[in-house]
Short mmCIF file of C-alpha atoms in Angstrom, two decimals:
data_model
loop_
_atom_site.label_atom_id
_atom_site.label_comp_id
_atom_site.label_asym_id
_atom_site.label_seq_id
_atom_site.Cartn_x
_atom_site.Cartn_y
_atom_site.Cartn_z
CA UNK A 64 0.00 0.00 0.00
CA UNK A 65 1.18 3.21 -1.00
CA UNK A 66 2.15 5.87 1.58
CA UNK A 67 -0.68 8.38 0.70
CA UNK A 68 -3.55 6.23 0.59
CA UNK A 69 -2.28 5.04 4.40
CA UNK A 70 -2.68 8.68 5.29
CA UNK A 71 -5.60 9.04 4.00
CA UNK A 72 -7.13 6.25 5.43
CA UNK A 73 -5.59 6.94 8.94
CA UNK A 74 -6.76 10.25 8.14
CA UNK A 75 -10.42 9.30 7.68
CA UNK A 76 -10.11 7.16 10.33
CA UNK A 77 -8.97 10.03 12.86
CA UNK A 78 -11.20 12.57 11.86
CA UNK A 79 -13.94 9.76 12.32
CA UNK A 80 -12.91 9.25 15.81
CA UNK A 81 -13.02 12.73 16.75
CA UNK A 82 -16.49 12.97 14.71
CA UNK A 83 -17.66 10.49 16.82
CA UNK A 84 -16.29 12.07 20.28
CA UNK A 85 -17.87 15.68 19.30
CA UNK A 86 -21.19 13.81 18.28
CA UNK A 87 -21.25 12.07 22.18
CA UNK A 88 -20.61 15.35 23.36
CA UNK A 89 -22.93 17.74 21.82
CA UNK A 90 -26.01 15.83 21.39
CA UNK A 91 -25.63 13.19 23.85
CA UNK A 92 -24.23 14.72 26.64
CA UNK A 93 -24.84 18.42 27.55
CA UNK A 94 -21.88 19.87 26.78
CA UNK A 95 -23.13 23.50 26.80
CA UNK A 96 -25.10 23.45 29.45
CA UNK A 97 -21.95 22.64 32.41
CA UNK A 98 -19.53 24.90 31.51
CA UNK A 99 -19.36 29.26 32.51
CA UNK A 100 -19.04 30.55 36.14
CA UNK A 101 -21.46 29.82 38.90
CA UNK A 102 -22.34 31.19 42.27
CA UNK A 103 -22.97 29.22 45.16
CA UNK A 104 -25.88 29.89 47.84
CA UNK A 105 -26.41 27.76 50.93
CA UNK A 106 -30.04 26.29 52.46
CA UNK A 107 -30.82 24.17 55.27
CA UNK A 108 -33.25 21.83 55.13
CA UNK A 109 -34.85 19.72 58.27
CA UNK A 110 -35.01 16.73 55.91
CA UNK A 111 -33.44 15.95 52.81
CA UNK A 112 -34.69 12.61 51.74
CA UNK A 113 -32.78 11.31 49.37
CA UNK A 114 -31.46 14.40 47.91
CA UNK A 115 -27.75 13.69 46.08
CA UNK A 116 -25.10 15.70 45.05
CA UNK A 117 -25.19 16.66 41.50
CA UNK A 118 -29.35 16.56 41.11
CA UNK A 119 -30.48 19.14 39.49
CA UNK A 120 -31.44 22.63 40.60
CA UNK A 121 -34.68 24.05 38.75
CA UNK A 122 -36.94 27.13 38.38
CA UNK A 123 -39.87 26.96 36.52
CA UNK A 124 -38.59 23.47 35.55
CA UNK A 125 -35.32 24.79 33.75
CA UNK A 126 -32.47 23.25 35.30
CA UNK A 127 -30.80 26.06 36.78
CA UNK A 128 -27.55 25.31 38.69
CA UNK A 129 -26.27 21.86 40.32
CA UNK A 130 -26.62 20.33 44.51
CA UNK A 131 -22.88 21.35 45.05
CA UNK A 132 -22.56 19.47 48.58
CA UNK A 133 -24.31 17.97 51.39
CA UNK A 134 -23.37 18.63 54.76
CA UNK A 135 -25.26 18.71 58.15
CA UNK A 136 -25.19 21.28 61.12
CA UNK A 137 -23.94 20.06 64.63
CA UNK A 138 -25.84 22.83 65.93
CA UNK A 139 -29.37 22.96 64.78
CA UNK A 140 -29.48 19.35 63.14
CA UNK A 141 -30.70 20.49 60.06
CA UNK A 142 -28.84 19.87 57.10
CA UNK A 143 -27.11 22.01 54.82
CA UNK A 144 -26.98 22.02 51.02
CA UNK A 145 -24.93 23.96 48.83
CA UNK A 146 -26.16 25.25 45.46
CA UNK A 147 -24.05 25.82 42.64
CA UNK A 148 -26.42 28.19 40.39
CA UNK A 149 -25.48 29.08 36.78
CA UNK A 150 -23.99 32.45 36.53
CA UNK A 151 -26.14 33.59 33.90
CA UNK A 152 -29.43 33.54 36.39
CA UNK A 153 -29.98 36.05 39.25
CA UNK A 154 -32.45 35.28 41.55
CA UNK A 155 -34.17 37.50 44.02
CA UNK A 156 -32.54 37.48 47.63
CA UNK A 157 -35.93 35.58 49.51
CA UNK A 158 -36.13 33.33 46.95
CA UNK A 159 -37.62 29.81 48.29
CA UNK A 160 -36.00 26.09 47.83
CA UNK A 161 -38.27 23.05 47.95
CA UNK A 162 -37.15 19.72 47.88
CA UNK A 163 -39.34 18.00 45.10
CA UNK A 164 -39.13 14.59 43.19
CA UNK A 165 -39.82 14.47 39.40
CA UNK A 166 -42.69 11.83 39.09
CA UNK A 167 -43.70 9.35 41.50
CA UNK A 168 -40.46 7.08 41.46
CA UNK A 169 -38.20 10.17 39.62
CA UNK A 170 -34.87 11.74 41.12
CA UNK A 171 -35.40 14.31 43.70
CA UNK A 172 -34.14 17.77 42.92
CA UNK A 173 -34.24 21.26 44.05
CA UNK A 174 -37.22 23.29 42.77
CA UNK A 175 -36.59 27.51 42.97
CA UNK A 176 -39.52 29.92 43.64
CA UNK A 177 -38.53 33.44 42.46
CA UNK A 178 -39.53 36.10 45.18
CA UNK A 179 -40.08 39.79 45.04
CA UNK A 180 -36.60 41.25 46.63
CA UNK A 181 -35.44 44.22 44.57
CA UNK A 182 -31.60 42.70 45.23
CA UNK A 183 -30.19 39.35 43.93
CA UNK A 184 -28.34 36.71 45.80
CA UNK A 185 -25.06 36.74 45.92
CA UNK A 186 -21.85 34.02 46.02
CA UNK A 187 -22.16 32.75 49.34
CA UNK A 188 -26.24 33.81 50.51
CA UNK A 189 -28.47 31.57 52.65
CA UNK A 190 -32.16 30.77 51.52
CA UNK A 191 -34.29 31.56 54.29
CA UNK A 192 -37.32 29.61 52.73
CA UNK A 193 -37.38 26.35 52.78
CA UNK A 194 -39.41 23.42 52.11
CA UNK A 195 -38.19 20.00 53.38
CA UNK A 196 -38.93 16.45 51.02
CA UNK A 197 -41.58 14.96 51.65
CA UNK A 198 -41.08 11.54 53.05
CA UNK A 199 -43.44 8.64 51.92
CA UNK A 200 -43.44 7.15 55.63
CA UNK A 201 -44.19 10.04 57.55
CA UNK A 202 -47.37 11.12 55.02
CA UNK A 203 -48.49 7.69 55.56
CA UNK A 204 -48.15 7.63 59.04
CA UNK A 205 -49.52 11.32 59.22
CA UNK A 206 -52.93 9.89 57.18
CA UNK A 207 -53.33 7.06 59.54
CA UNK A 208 -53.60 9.34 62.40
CA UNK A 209 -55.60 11.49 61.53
CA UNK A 210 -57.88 8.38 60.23
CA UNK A 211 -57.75 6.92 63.77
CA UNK A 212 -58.49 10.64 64.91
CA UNK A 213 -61.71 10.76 62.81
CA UNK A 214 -63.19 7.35 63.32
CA UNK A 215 -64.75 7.92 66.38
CA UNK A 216 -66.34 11.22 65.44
CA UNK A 217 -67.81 9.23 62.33
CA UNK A 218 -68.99 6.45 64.80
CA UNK A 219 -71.36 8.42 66.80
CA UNK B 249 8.57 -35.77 52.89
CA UNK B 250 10.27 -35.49 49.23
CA UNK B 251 6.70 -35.01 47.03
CA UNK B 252 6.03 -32.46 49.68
CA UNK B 253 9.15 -30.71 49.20
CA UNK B 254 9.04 -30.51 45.21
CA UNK B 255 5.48 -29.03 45.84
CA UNK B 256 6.77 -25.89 47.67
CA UNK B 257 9.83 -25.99 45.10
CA UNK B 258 7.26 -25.71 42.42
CA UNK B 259 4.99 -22.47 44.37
CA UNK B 260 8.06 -20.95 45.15
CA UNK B 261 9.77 -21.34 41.02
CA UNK B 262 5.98 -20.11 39.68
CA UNK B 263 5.91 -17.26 42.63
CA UNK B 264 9.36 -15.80 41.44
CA UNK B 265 8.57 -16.50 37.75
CA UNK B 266 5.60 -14.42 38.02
CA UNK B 267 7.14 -11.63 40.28
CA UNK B 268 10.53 -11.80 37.18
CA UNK B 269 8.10 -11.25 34.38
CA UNK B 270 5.98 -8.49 36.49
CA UNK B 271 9.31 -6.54 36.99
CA UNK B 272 10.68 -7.40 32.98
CA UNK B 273 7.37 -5.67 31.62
CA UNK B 274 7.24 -2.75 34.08
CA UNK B 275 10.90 -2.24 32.39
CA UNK B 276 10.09 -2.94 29.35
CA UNK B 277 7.28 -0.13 29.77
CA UNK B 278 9.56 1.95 30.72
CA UNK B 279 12.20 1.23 27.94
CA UNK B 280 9.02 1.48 25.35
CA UNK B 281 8.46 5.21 27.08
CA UNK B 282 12.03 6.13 26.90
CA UNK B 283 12.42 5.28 23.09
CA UNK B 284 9.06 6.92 22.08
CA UNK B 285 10.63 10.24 21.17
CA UNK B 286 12.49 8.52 18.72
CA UNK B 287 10.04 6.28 17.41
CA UNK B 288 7.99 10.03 16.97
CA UNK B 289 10.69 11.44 14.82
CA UNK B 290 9.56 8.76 12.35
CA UNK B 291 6.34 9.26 12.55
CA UNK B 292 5.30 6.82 8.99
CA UNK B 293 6.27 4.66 11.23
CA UNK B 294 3.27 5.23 13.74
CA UNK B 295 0.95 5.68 11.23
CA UNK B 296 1.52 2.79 9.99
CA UNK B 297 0.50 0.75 12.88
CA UNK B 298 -2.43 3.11 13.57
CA UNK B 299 -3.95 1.74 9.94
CA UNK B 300 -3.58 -2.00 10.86
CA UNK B 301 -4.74 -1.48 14.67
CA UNK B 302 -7.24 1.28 13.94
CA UNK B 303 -8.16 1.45 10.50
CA UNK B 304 -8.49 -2.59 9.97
CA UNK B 305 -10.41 -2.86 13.25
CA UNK B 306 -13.08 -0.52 11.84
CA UNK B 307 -15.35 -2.82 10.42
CA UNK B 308 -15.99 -5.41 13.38
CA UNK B 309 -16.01 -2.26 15.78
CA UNK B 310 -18.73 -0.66 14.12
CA UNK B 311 -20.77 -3.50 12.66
CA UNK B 312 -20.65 -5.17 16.80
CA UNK B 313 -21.71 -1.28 18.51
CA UNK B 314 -24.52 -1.63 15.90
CA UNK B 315 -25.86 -4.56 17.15
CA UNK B 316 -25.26 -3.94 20.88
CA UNK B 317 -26.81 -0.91 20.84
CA UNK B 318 -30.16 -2.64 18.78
CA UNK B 319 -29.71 -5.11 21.73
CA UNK B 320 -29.53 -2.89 24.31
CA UNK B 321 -32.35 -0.80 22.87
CA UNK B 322 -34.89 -4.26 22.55
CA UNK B 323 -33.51 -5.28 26.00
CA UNK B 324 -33.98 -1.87 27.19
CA UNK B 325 -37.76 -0.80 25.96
CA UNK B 326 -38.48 -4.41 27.57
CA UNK B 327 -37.46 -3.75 30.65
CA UNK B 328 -38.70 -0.08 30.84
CA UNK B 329 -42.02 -0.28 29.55
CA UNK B 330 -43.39 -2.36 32.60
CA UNK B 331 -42.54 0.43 34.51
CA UNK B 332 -44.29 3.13 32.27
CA UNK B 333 -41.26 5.19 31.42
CA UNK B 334 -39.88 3.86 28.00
CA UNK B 335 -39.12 7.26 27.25
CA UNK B 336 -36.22 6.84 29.17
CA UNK B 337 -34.64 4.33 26.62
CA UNK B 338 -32.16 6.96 25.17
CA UNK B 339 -30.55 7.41 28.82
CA UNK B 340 -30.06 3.71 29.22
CA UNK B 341 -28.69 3.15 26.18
CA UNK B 342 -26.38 6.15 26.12
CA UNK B 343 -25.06 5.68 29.60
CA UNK B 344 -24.75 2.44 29.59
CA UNK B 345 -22.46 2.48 25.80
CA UNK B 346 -20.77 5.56 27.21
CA UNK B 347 -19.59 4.43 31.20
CA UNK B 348 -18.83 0.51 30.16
CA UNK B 349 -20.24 -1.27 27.49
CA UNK B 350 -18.14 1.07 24.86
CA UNK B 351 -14.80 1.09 26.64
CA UNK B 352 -14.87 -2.19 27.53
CA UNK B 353 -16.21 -4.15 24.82
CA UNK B 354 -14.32 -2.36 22.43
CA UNK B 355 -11.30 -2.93 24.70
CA UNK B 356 -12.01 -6.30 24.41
CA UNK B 357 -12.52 -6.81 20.61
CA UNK B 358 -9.22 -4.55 20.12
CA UNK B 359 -7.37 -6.80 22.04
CA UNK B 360 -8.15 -10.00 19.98
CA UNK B 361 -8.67 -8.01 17.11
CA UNK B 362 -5.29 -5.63 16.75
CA UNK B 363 -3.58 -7.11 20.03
CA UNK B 364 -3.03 -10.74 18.98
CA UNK B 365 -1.97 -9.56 15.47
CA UNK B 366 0.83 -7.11 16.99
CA UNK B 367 2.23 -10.46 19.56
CA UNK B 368 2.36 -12.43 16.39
CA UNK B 369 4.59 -9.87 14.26
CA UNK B 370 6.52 -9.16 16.52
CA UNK B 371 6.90 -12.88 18.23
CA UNK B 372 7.48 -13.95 14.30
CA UNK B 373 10.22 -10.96 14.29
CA UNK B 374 11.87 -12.88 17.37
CA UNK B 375 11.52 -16.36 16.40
CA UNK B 376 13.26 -15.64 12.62
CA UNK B 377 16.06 -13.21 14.63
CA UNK B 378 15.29 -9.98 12.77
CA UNK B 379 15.43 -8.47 16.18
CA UNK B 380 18.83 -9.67 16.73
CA UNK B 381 19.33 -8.64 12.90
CA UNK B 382 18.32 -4.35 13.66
CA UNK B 383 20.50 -4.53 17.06
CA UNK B 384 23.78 -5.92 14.81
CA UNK B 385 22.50 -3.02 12.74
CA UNK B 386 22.62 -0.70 15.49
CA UNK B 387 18.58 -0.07 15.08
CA UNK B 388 17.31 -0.61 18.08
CA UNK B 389 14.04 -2.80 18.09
CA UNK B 390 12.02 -1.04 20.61
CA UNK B 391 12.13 2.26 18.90
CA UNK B 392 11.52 0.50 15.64
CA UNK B 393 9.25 -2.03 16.18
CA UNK B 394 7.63 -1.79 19.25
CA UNK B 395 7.30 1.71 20.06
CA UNK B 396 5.27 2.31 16.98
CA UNK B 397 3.15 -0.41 17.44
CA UNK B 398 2.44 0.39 21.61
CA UNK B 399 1.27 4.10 20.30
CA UNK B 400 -0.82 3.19 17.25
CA UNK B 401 -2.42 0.86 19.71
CA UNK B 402 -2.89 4.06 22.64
CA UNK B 403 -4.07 5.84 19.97
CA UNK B 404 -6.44 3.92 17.83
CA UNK B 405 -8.37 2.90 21.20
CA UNK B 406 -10.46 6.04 22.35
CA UNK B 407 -11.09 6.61 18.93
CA UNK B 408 -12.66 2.99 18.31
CA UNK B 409 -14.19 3.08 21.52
CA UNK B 410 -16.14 6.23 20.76
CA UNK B 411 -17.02 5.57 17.19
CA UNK B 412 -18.66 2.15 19.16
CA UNK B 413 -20.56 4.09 21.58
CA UNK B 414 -21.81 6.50 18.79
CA UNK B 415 -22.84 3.57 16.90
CA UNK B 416 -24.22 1.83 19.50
CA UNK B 417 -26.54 4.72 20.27
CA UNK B 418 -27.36 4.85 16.45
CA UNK B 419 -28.66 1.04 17.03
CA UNK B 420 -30.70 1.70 20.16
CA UNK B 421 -32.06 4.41 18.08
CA UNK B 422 -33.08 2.57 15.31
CA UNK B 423 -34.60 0.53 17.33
CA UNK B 424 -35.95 2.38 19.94
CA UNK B 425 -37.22 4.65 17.72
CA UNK B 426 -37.57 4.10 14.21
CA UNK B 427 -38.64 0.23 15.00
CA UNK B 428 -40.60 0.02 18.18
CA UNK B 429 -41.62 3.90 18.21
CA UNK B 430 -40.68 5.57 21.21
CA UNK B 431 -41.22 9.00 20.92
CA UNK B 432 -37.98 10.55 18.76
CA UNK B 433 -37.91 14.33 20.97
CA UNK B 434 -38.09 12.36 24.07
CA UNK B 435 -35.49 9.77 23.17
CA UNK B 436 -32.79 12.69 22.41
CA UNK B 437 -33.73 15.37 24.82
CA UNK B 438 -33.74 12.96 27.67
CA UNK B 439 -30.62 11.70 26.70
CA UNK B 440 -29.03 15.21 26.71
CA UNK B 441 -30.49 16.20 30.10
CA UNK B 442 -28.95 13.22 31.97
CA UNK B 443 -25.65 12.49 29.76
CA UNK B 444 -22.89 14.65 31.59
CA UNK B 445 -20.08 16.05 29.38
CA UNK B 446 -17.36 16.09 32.35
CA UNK B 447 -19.22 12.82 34.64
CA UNK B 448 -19.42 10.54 31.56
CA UNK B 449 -18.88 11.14 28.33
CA UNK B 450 -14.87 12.06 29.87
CA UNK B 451 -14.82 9.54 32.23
CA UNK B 452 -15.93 6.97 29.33
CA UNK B 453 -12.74 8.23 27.14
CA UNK B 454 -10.42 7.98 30.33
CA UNK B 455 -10.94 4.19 30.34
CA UNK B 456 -10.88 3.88 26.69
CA UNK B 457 -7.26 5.17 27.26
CA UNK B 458 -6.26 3.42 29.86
CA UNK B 459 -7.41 0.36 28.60
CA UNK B 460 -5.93 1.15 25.26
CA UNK B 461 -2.54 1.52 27.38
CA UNK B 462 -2.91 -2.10 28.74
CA UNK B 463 -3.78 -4.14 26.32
CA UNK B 464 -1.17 -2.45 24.06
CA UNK B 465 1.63 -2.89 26.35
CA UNK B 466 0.23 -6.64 26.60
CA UNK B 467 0.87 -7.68 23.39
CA UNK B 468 3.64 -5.77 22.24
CA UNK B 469 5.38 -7.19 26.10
CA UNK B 470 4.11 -10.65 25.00
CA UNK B 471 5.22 -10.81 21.20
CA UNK B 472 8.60 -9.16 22.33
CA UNK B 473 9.11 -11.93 25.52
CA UNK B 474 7.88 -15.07 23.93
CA UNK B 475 9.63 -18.20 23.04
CA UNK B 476 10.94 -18.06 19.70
CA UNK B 477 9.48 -21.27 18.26
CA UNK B 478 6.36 -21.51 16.65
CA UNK B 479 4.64 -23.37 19.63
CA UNK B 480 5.92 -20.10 21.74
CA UNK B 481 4.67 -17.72 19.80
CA UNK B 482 1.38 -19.25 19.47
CA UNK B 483 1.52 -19.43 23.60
CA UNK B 484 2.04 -15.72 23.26
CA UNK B 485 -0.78 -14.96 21.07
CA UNK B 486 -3.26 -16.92 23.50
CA UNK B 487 -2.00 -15.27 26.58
CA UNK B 488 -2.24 -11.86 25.17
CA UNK B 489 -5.95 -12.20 24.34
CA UNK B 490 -6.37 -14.17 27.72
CA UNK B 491 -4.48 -11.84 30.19
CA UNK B 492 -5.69 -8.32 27.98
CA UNK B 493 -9.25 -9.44 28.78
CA UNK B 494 -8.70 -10.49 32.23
CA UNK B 495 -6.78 -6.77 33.01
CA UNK B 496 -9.64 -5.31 31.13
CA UNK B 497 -12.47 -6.26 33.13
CA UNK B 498 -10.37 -6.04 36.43
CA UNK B 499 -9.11 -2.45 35.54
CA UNK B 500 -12.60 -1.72 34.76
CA UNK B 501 -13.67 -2.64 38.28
CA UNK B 502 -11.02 -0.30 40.00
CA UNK B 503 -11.68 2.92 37.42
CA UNK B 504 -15.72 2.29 37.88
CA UNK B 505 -15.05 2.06 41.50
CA UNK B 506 -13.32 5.37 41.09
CA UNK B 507 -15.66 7.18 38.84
CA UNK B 508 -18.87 6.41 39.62
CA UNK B 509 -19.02 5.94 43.48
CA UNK B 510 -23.15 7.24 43.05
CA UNK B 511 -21.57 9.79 45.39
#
């Protein structure tokens, strides 16, 4: 085999290979969306469920920023969650974090409701508002006693 | 007493065998790295061996993603359909291709593929003494022959490992979408959302790498260190497929274990 067909097959095959690595980066993975600065705000929750690091952060459903860590407070046993929001979104400073789960048996993330603060958070702000996940055993618990709470009122 | 005694000889011969040949290839690795800058300044040379690891492995790299993905994509809507979600199908199939069945399966194809082919050339090269020929002729072998060969293999396997995850997820596609008919917006944009650049679609090429690193080192360390007859060389061509697939699956264990901790 000549020496410039073998380059140009090497050729085809590297720029094939690279093809195929900037194809699994654009369109399957998000490759634009996790780059650019972010800013990180802090909340503490009384219960995370089974909140992990790296679920999403959303507002209005539009993934927003990234759980950056997990940590828990000695002091008030709550625990504490940094957020790593996108630099590109400002958010009012009494702006509320939920702990929600995307369909019945989805991932848990962090949903964002916007408040009315004329100033924006800031690298290194604490949410005030909060809203802990809701944990299937305590609902169900919770319903049962307030069903054994009712029955004798029904009874009479 | 005696039977006893030739029983430890024997543990004790295979124990420092082992530990001999562990130490010969780390040098040998090391010799390989050392005479890479002037295996580079000829870099036909390279090229070369990246056509006849890379370029000749295309076909059964491509044509086997194909069907794993289509696999994966049948096994996949099977299994989650009973739980409602079979729009999920383009995350399983792309994360699965992308963290291990890419890297590794390709690993393992390139090994028996492009790995036994390189122990045999270069185990031939022994057994007729053309590497005793290039050292009379002050060439030395490992820049020639083996350094070329170790780096088209490094090279080649990311490459073949992400055209096989690409066309892996062009199978589960087809299938998933164009066959079955899961929804097509769903399929990709679900995909996207839960495909990491950094988490997986990096992490995928790092063990492509390092796995191209092994089971390159394997056979050009077995071809170069086998017994020059034919029944030697043909011992080194089995034990580079076996051991390459063995360090394979066990390297994948440690890098998962590394990566992908669920955190």
């Amino acid at each position: 085999m000549s020496r410039t067909t073998l380059d140009l097959w090497v050729g085809i095959f590297v720029a094939a290979g690279f093809a195929a690595l900037v194809f699994l980066a654009v369109k399957v993975g998000s490759y634009s969306g996790s780059s650019g600065p972010t800013y990180a705000v802090s909340a503490e929750f009384d219960n995370i469920g089974g909140l992990k690091v790296r679920a999403p952060v959303k507002s209005a459903g539009v993934v927003v920023g990234r759980v950056g860590g997990i940590g828990f407070d000695e002091k008030t046993f709550r625990a504490v969650v940094r957020l790593d929001l996108d630099g590109q979104f400002e958010f009012p400073a009494d702006t509320s974090a939920s702990i929600l789960t995307s369909g019945l048996l989805g991932e848990q993330y962090i949903g964002l409701d916007a408040g009315g603060d004329e100033t924006n958070l800031k690298d290194g702000d604490k949410l005030q508002i909060t809203q802990s996940a809701v944990v299937l055993e305590k609902l169900i618990g919770q319903f049962l006693f307030n069903k054994a709470a009712e029955t004798p009122a029904t009874a009479k | 007493m005696n039977a006893f005694g030739e029983l430890l000889r024997k543990i004790g011969a295979l124990t420092i065998d082992g530990i001999w040949r562990l130490g010969f290839a780390s040098r040998f690795f090391v010799a390989v790295l050392r005479y890479s800058g002037q295996s580079f300044r000829r870099l036909p040379l390279t090229i070369r061996e990246i056509y006849f690891s890379g370029v000749l492995s295309l076909l059964i790299i491509l044509v086997s993603g194909l069907f794993v993905g289509m696999v994966l994509g049948l096994q996949g809507y099977d299994i989650l359909q009973r739980f409602g979600s079979s729009d999920a199908l383009g995350i399983m199939v792309a994360l699965s291709l992308l963290r291990e069945l890419g890297p590794v399966v390709a690993g393992l194809l390139f090994a028996s593929r492009a790995g036994s082919a390189v122990t045999a050339e270069i185990g031939l090269m022994k057994t007729t003494e053309q590497l005793q020929a290039m050292d009379m002729m002050a060439v030395n072998p490992v820049a020639r022959v083996v350094a070329p060969r170790f780096w088209g293999g490094v090279i080649s396997m990311p490459l073949l490992a992400a055209m096989f995850s690409a066309m892996g997820i062009f199978g589960g596609w087809l299938i998933g979408v164009v066959a079955i008919g899961v929804d097509d917006g769903a399929f990709w944009s679900q995909m996207s959302a839960s495909v990491d650049f950094r988490y997986d679609v990096v992490n995928g090429v790092v063990k492509s790498f390092v796995f191209g690193v092994a089971v390159s080192l394997i056979a050009v360390f077995e071809g170069y260190d086998c017994q020059p007859t034919a029944e030697g060389v043909s011992r080194a061509i089995t034990r580079t497929v076996v051991s390459s697939a063995l360090v394979i699956l066990a390297l994948d264990f440690v890098l998962t274990s590394f990566m992908f901790r669920g955190l």
